[in-house]
Amino acid sequence: MNNSVLTRQYPSKLKHAKVVPIFKGGDETDPSNYRLISLLSLFNRLFEKVMYNGLKSYVELSGLLYNGQYGFRENMSTQYAILDIVNSIQSNMDNKLFTCGVFLDFKKAFDTVDHSILLSKLYHYGIRGPVIEWFSSYLNGRAQTTQIDKQISS
């Protein structure tokens, strides 16, 4: 793994995912009733875990996240987000102020992330040198096949 970061190259053999659709329910002919699961190798998952932990530590120690960011953070949950909202509403009611909430569901948001924008954001927040080039190598040149029953796409 260290050699991969030092050479700034993610192993190309690990850039392949096998995608398997899992039926969720409803009409079996409707593609939206399937959840796509990417099956990756054990080595791929290890790489991702190590890089995730390093990036998470950097982000936490650098204080890059907004205090109101509850999702995908250790010791935070949606329950804290709800408590925060309820407290704000109660405080505004006590001060005779109106409260308006806008709630958005960014369904499949990760699937729509532009890699060049993601890399520029990482660079902006201090991810530089071999690590940013490693992330670029990780994101580019990926491939996948889809398996349905015993049939595998090319």
Coordinates of N, CA and C in Angstrom, one line a residue:
M1 N 0.8 -1.2 0.0 CA 0.0 0.0 0.0 C 0.9 1.3 0.0
N2 N 1.9 1.2 0.8 CA 2.8 2.4 0.8 C 3.4 2.6 -0.5
N3 N 3.9 1.5 -1.2 CA 4.5 1.7 -2.5 C 3.5 2.2 -3.5
S4 N 2.2 1.9 -3.4 CA 1.2 2.4 -4.2 C 1.1 3.9 -4.1
V5 N 1.1 4.4 -2.9 CA 1.0 5.9 -2.7 C 2.3 6.5 -3.2
L6 N 3.5 5.9 -2.8 CA 4.7 6.5 -3.3 C 4.9 6.6 -4.8
T7 N 4.4 5.6 -5.5 CA 4.4 5.6 -6.9 C 3.3 6.3 -7.6
R8 N 2.3 6.7 -6.7 CA 1.2 7.5 -7.1 C 0.3 6.7 -8.1
Q9 N 0.3 5.4 -8.0 CA -0.5 4.6 -8.8 C -1.3 3.6 -8.1
Y10 N -2.6 3.6 -8.3 CA -3.5 2.5 -7.8 C -3.4 1.3 -8.7
P11 N -3.2 0.1 -8.2 CA -3.0 -1.0 -9.1 C -4.2 -1.2 -10.0
S12 N -3.9 -1.3 -11.3 CA -5.0 -1.4 -12.3 C -5.8 -2.7 -12.1
K13 N -5.2 -3.7 -11.7 CA -6.0 -5.0 -11.5 C -7.0 -4.9 -10.4
L14 N -6.9 -3.9 -9.5 CA -7.9 -3.7 -8.5 C -9.0 -2.7 -8.9
K15 N -9.0 -2.2 -10.1 CA -9.9 -1.2 -10.6 C -11.1 -1.8 -11.3
H16 N -11.4 -3.1 -11.1 CA -12.5 -3.8 -11.7 C -13.5 -4.2 -10.6
A17 N -14.8 -3.9 -10.9 CA -15.8 -4.2 -10.0 C -16.8 -5.1 -10.7
K18 N -17.3 -6.1 -10.0 CA -18.4 -6.9 -10.5 C -19.7 -6.4 -9.9
V19 N -20.7 -5.9 -10.7 CA -21.9 -5.3 -10.2 C -23.0 -6.4 -10.3
V20 N -23.7 -6.6 -9.1 CA -24.8 -7.5 -9.0 C -26.0 -6.8 -8.6
P21 N -27.1 -6.9 -9.4 CA -28.4 -6.2 -9.0 C -29.1 -7.1 -8.0
I22 N -29.5 -6.5 -6.9 CA -30.3 -7.2 -5.8 C -31.7 -6.6 -5.8
F23 N -32.7 -7.5 -6.0 CA -34.1 -7.1 -6.1 C -34.6 -6.6 -4.7
K24 N -35.2 -5.4 -4.7 CA -35.7 -4.8 -3.4 C -37.2 -5.1 -3.2
G25 N -37.9 -5.3 -4.3 CA -39.4 -5.6 -4.1 C -40.2 -4.8 -5.2
G26 N -41.4 -5.2 -5.4 CA -42.3 -4.5 -6.4 C -42.2 -5.3 -7.7
D27 N -42.3 -4.5 -8.8 CA -42.3 -5.1 -10.1 C -40.9 -5.5 -10.5
E28 N -40.8 -6.8 -10.8 CA -39.4 -7.3 -11.1 C -38.9 -6.8 -12.5
T29 N -39.8 -6.2 -13.3 CA -39.4 -5.7 -14.6 C -39.0 -4.3 -14.6
D30 N -39.1 -3.6 -13.4 CA -38.8 -2.2 -13.2 C -37.3 -2.1 -12.7
P31 N -36.4 -1.6 -13.5 CA -35.0 -1.6 -13.1 C -34.8 -0.8 -11.8
S32 N -35.7 0.2 -11.5 CA -35.5 1.0 -10.3 C -35.8 0.2 -9.0
N33 N -36.3 -1.0 -9.2 CA -36.6 -1.9 -8.0 C -35.4 -2.8 -7.6
Y34 N -34.2 -2.4 -8.2 CA -33.0 -3.2 -7.9 C -32.0 -2.3 -7.4
R35 N -31.2 -2.8 -6.4 CA -30.1 -2.1 -5.8 C -28.9 -2.7 -6.4
L36 N -28.0 -1.9 -6.9 CA -26.8 -2.3 -7.5 C -25.7 -2.4 -6.5
I37 N -25.1 -3.6 -6.3 CA -24.0 -3.8 -5.4 C -22.7 -4.1 -6.1
S38 N -21.7 -3.3 -5.8 CA -20.4 -3.5 -6.5 C -19.6 -4.5 -5.6
L39 N -19.2 -5.6 -6.1 CA -18.4 -6.6 -5.4 C -16.9 -6.3 -5.8
L40 N -16.1 -6.0 -4.7 CA -14.7 -5.7 -4.9 C -13.8 -6.7 -4.2
S41 N -12.6 -6.8 -4.6 CA -11.7 -7.8 -4.0 C -11.3 -7.4 -2.6
L42 N -10.9 -8.3 -1.8 CA -10.5 -8.1 -0.4 C -9.4 -7.0 -0.4
F43 N -8.4 -7.1 -1.3 CA -7.3 -6.1 -1.3 C -7.8 -4.7 -1.6
N44 N -8.8 -4.6 -2.5 CA -9.4 -3.3 -2.8 C -10.0 -2.7 -1.6
R45 N -10.8 -3.6 -0.8 CA -11.4 -3.1 0.4 C -10.4 -2.7 1.4
L46 N -9.3 -3.4 1.5 CA -8.3 -3.0 2.5 C -7.6 -1.7 2.1
F47 N -7.3 -1.5 0.8 CA -6.8 -0.2 0.3 C -7.7 0.9 0.7
E48 N -9.0 0.7 0.4 CA -10.0 1.8 0.6 C -10.1 2.1 2.1
K49 N -10.1 1.1 3.0 CA -10.2 1.3 4.4 C -9.0 2.1 4.9
V50 N -7.8 1.7 4.5 CA -6.6 2.4 5.0 C -6.6 3.9 4.5
M51 N -7.0 4.2 3.3 CA -7.0 5.5 2.8 C -8.2 6.3 3.4
Y52 N -9.3 5.6 3.6 CA -10.4 6.3 4.3 C -10.0 6.7 5.7
N53 N -9.4 5.8 6.4 CA -9.0 6.2 7.8 C -8.0 7.3 7.8
G54 N -7.1 7.3 6.9 CA -6.1 8.4 6.8 C -6.8 9.7 6.5
L55 N -7.7 9.7 5.5 CA -8.3 10.9 5.1 C -9.3 11.4 6.2
K56 N -10.0 10.5 6.8 CA -10.9 10.9 7.9 C -10.1 11.5 9.1
S57 N -9.0 11.0 9.4 CA -8.2 11.5 10.5 C -7.7 13.0 10.1
Y58 N -7.3 13.1 8.9 CA -6.8 14.4 8.4 C -7.9 15.5 8.5
V59 N -9.1 15.1 8.0 CA -10.3 16.0 8.0 C -10.7 16.4 9.4
E60 N -10.7 15.4 10.3 CA -11.1 15.6 11.7 C -10.1 16.5 12.4
L61 N -8.8 16.2 12.3 CA -7.8 16.9 13.0 C -7.6 18.3 12.4
S62 N -7.9 18.5 11.2 CA -7.8 19.8 10.5 C -9.1 20.7 10.8
G63 N -10.1 20.1 11.4 CA -11.3 20.8 11.7 C -12.0 21.3 10.4
L64 N -12.0 20.5 9.3 CA -12.6 20.9 8.1 C -14.1 20.8 8.0
L65 N -14.7 20.0 8.9 CA -16.1 19.7 8.8 C -16.9 20.7 9.7
Y66 N -18.0 21.1 9.2 CA -18.9 22.0 9.9 C -19.5 21.2 11.1
N67 N -19.6 21.8 12.3 CA -20.1 21.2 13.5 C -21.5 20.5 13.3
G68 N -22.3 21.1 12.4 CA -23.6 20.5 12.2 C -23.6 19.4 11.2
Q69 N -22.4 18.9 10.8 CA -22.3 17.7 9.9 C -22.5 16.5 10.7
Y70 N -23.6 15.8 10.7 CA -23.9 14.7 11.5 C -23.7 13.3 10.8
G71 N -24.0 13.3 9.5 CA -23.9 12.1 8.7 C -22.5 11.6 8.5
F72 N -22.2 10.4 8.5 CA -20.9 9.7 8.2 C -19.8 10.2 9.1
R73 N -20.1 10.5 10.3 CA -19.1 10.9 11.3 C -19.2 10.0 12.5
E74 N -18.1 9.7 13.1 CA -18.0 8.9 14.3 C -18.7 9.7 15.5
N75 N -19.4 8.9 16.3 CA -20.1 9.5 17.5 C -21.1 10.6 17.1
M76 N -21.6 10.6 15.9 CA -22.7 11.5 15.5 C -23.8 10.6 14.8
S77 N -25.0 11.1 14.9 CA -26.1 10.4 14.3 C -27.2 11.3 13.9
T78 N -28.2 10.8 13.2 CA -29.3 11.6 12.8 C -30.1 12.0 14.0
Q79 N -30.0 11.3 15.1 CA -30.7 11.7 16.4 C -30.2 13.0 16.8
Y80 N -28.8 13.2 16.7 CA -28.3 14.5 17.1 C -28.8 15.6 16.2
A81 N -28.9 15.3 14.9 CA -29.4 16.3 13.9 C -30.8 16.7 14.3
I82 N -31.6 15.7 14.6 CA -33.0 16.0 15.0 C -33.1 16.9 16.3
L83 N -32.3 16.5 17.3 CA -32.2 17.3 18.5 C -31.8 18.8 18.2
D84 N -30.8 18.9 17.3 CA -30.4 20.3 16.9 C -31.5 21.1 16.3
I85 N -32.3 20.4 15.4 CA -33.4 21.1 14.8 C -34.5 21.5 15.8
V86 N -34.8 20.5 16.6 CA -35.9 20.8 17.6 C -35.4 21.9 18.6
N87 N -34.2 21.9 19.0 CA -33.7 23.0 19.8 C -33.8 24.4 19.2
S88 N -33.4 24.4 17.9 CA -33.5 25.7 17.1 C -34.9 26.1 17.0
I89 N -35.9 25.2 16.7 CA -37.3 25.6 16.6 C -37.8 26.1 18.0
Q90 N -37.5 25.4 19.0 CA -37.9 25.8 20.4 C -37.4 27.2 20.7
S91 N -36.1 27.4 20.4 CA -35.4 28.7 20.7 C -36.1 29.8 19.9
N92 N -36.4 29.6 18.7 CA -37.1 30.6 17.8 C -38.5 30.8 18.3
M93 N -39.2 29.8 18.8 CA -40.5 30.0 19.3 C -40.5 30.8 20.6
D94 N -39.5 30.6 21.4 CA -39.4 31.4 22.7 C -39.1 32.8 22.3
N95 N -38.4 33.1 21.2 CA -38.1 34.5 20.8 C -39.1 35.0 19.8
K96 N -40.2 34.3 19.7 CA -41.3 34.7 18.8 C -40.8 34.9 17.3
L97 N -40.0 34.0 16.9 CA -39.5 34.0 15.5 C -40.0 32.8 14.8
F98 N -40.1 33.0 13.4 CA -40.6 31.9 12.6 C -39.4 31.0 12.2
T99 N -39.7 29.8 12.0 CA -38.7 28.8 11.5 C -39.2 28.2 10.2
C100 N -38.2 28.0 9.3 CA -38.5 27.4 8.0 C -37.5 26.3 7.8
G101 N -37.9 25.2 7.4 CA -36.9 24.1 7.1 C -37.0 23.6 5.7
V102 N -35.8 23.4 5.1 CA -35.8 22.8 3.8 C -35.0 21.5 3.9
F103 N -35.6 20.4 3.5 CA -34.9 19.1 3.6 C -34.8 18.5 2.2
L104 N -33.5 18.2 1.9 CA -33.2 17.6 0.6 C -32.7 16.2 0.7
D105 N -33.1 15.3 -0.2 CA -32.6 14.0 -0.2 C -31.7 13.9 -1.5
F106 N -30.4 13.8 -1.3 CA -29.5 13.7 -2.4 C -29.3 12.2 -2.7
K107 N -30.4 11.6 -3.2 CA -30.4 10.2 -3.6 C -29.3 9.9 -4.7
K108 N -28.5 8.9 -4.4 CA -27.4 8.5 -5.3 C -26.5 9.6 -5.6
A109 N -26.2 10.5 -4.6 CA -25.4 11.7 -4.8 C -24.0 11.2 -5.2
F110 N -23.4 10.2 -4.6 CA -22.1 9.8 -4.9 C -21.9 9.4 -6.3
D111 N -23.0 8.8 -6.9 CA -22.9 8.3 -8.3 C -22.7 9.5 -9.3
T112 N -23.1 10.7 -8.9 CA -23.1 11.8 -9.8 C -21.9 12.8 -9.5
V113 N -21.0 12.4 -8.7 CA -19.8 13.3 -8.3 C -18.9 13.3 -9.5
D114 N -18.6 14.5 -10.0 CA -17.6 14.7 -11.1 C -16.2 14.6 -10.4
H115 N -15.4 13.6 -11.0 CA -14.1 13.3 -10.4 C -13.1 14.5 -10.4
S116 N -13.2 15.3 -11.4 CA -12.2 16.4 -11.5 C -12.6 17.5 -10.4
I117 N -13.9 17.6 -10.2 CA -14.3 18.6 -9.1 C -13.9 18.0 -7.7
L118 N -14.1 16.7 -7.5 CA -13.7 16.1 -6.3 C -12.2 16.2 -6.0
L119 N -11.4 16.0 -7.0 CA -10.0 16.1 -6.9 C -9.6 17.6 -6.6
S120 N -10.3 18.5 -7.2 CA -9.9 19.9 -7.0 C -10.3 20.3 -5.5
K121 N -11.4 19.8 -5.0 CA -11.8 20.0 -3.6 C -10.8 19.4 -2.7
L122 N -10.4 18.2 -2.9 CA -9.4 17.6 -2.1 C -8.1 18.5 -2.1
Y123 N -7.7 18.9 -3.2 CA -6.5 19.8 -3.3 C -6.7 21.1 -2.5
H124 N -7.9 21.7 -2.7 CA -8.2 22.9 -2.0 C -8.1 22.7 -0.4
Y125 N -8.5 21.5 0.0 CA -8.4 21.3 1.5 C -7.1 20.7 2.0
G126 N -6.1 20.7 1.1 CA -4.8 20.4 1.6 C -4.2 19.0 1.2
I127 N -5.0 18.3 0.4 CA -4.5 17.0 0.0 C -3.6 17.2 -1.2
R128 N -2.3 17.0 -1.1 CA -1.4 17.3 -2.2 C -0.4 16.2 -2.4
G129 N 0.5 16.5 -3.4 CA 1.6 15.6 -3.7 C 1.2 14.2 -4.1
P130 N 1.9 13.2 -3.6 CA 1.6 11.8 -4.0 C 0.2 11.3 -3.7
V131 N -0.4 11.9 -2.6 CA -1.7 11.4 -2.2 C -2.8 11.9 -3.2
I132 N -2.7 13.1 -3.6 CA -3.7 13.6 -4.6 C -3.6 12.9 -5.9
E133 N -2.3 12.6 -6.3 CA -2.1 11.8 -7.5 C -2.6 10.4 -7.4
W134 N -2.4 9.8 -6.2 CA -2.9 8.5 -5.9 C -4.5 8.4 -6.1
F135 N -5.1 9.4 -5.5 CA -6.6 9.5 -5.6 C -7.0 9.6 -7.1
S136 N -6.3 10.4 -7.8 CA -6.6 10.6 -9.3 C -6.4 9.2 -10.0
S137 N -5.4 8.5 -9.7 CA -5.2 7.2 -10.3 C -6.3 6.2 -9.8
Y138 N -6.7 6.3 -8.6 CA -7.8 5.5 -8.0 C -9.1 5.7 -8.8
L139 N -9.4 6.9 -9.1 CA -10.7 7.3 -9.7 C -10.7 7.0 -11.2
N140 N -9.6 7.1 -11.9 CA -9.6 7.0 -13.3 C -9.3 5.6 -13.8
G141 N -9.8 5.3 -15.0 CA -9.6 4.0 -15.6 C -10.2 2.8 -14.9
R142 N -11.4 3.0 -14.3 CA -12.1 1.9 -13.6 C -13.0 1.2 -14.6
A143 N -13.2 -0.1 -14.3 CA -14.1 -0.9 -15.2 C -15.0 -1.7 -14.4
Q144 N -16.1 -2.2 -15.0 CA -17.0 -3.0 -14.3 C -17.7 -4.0 -15.2
T145 N -18.1 -5.1 -14.7 CA -19.0 -6.0 -15.4 C -20.2 -6.2 -14.6
T146 N -21.3 -6.6 -15.2 CA -22.5 -6.9 -14.5 C -22.9 -8.4 -14.6
Q147 N -23.3 -8.9 -13.4 CA -23.6 -10.3 -13.4 C -25.1 -10.4 -13.0
I148 N -25.9 -11.1 -13.8 CA -27.3 -11.5 -13.5 C -27.4 -13.0 -13.7
D149 N -27.7 -13.6 -12.6 CA -27.7 -15.1 -12.5 C -26.3 -15.5 -12.8
K150 N -26.1 -16.4 -13.9 CA -24.8 -16.8 -14.3 C -24.2 -16.1 -15.5
Q151 N -25.0 -15.1 -16.0 CA -24.5 -14.3 -17.1 C -23.7 -13.1 -16.7
I152 N -22.5 -13.0 -17.3 CA -21.6 -11.8 -17.0 C -21.4 -11.0 -18.3
S153 N -21.6 -9.7 -18.1 CA -21.4 -8.8 -19.3 C -19.9 -8.7 -19.6
S154 N -19.7 -8.2 -20.8 CA -18.3 -8.0 -21.2 C -17.9 -6.6 -20.8

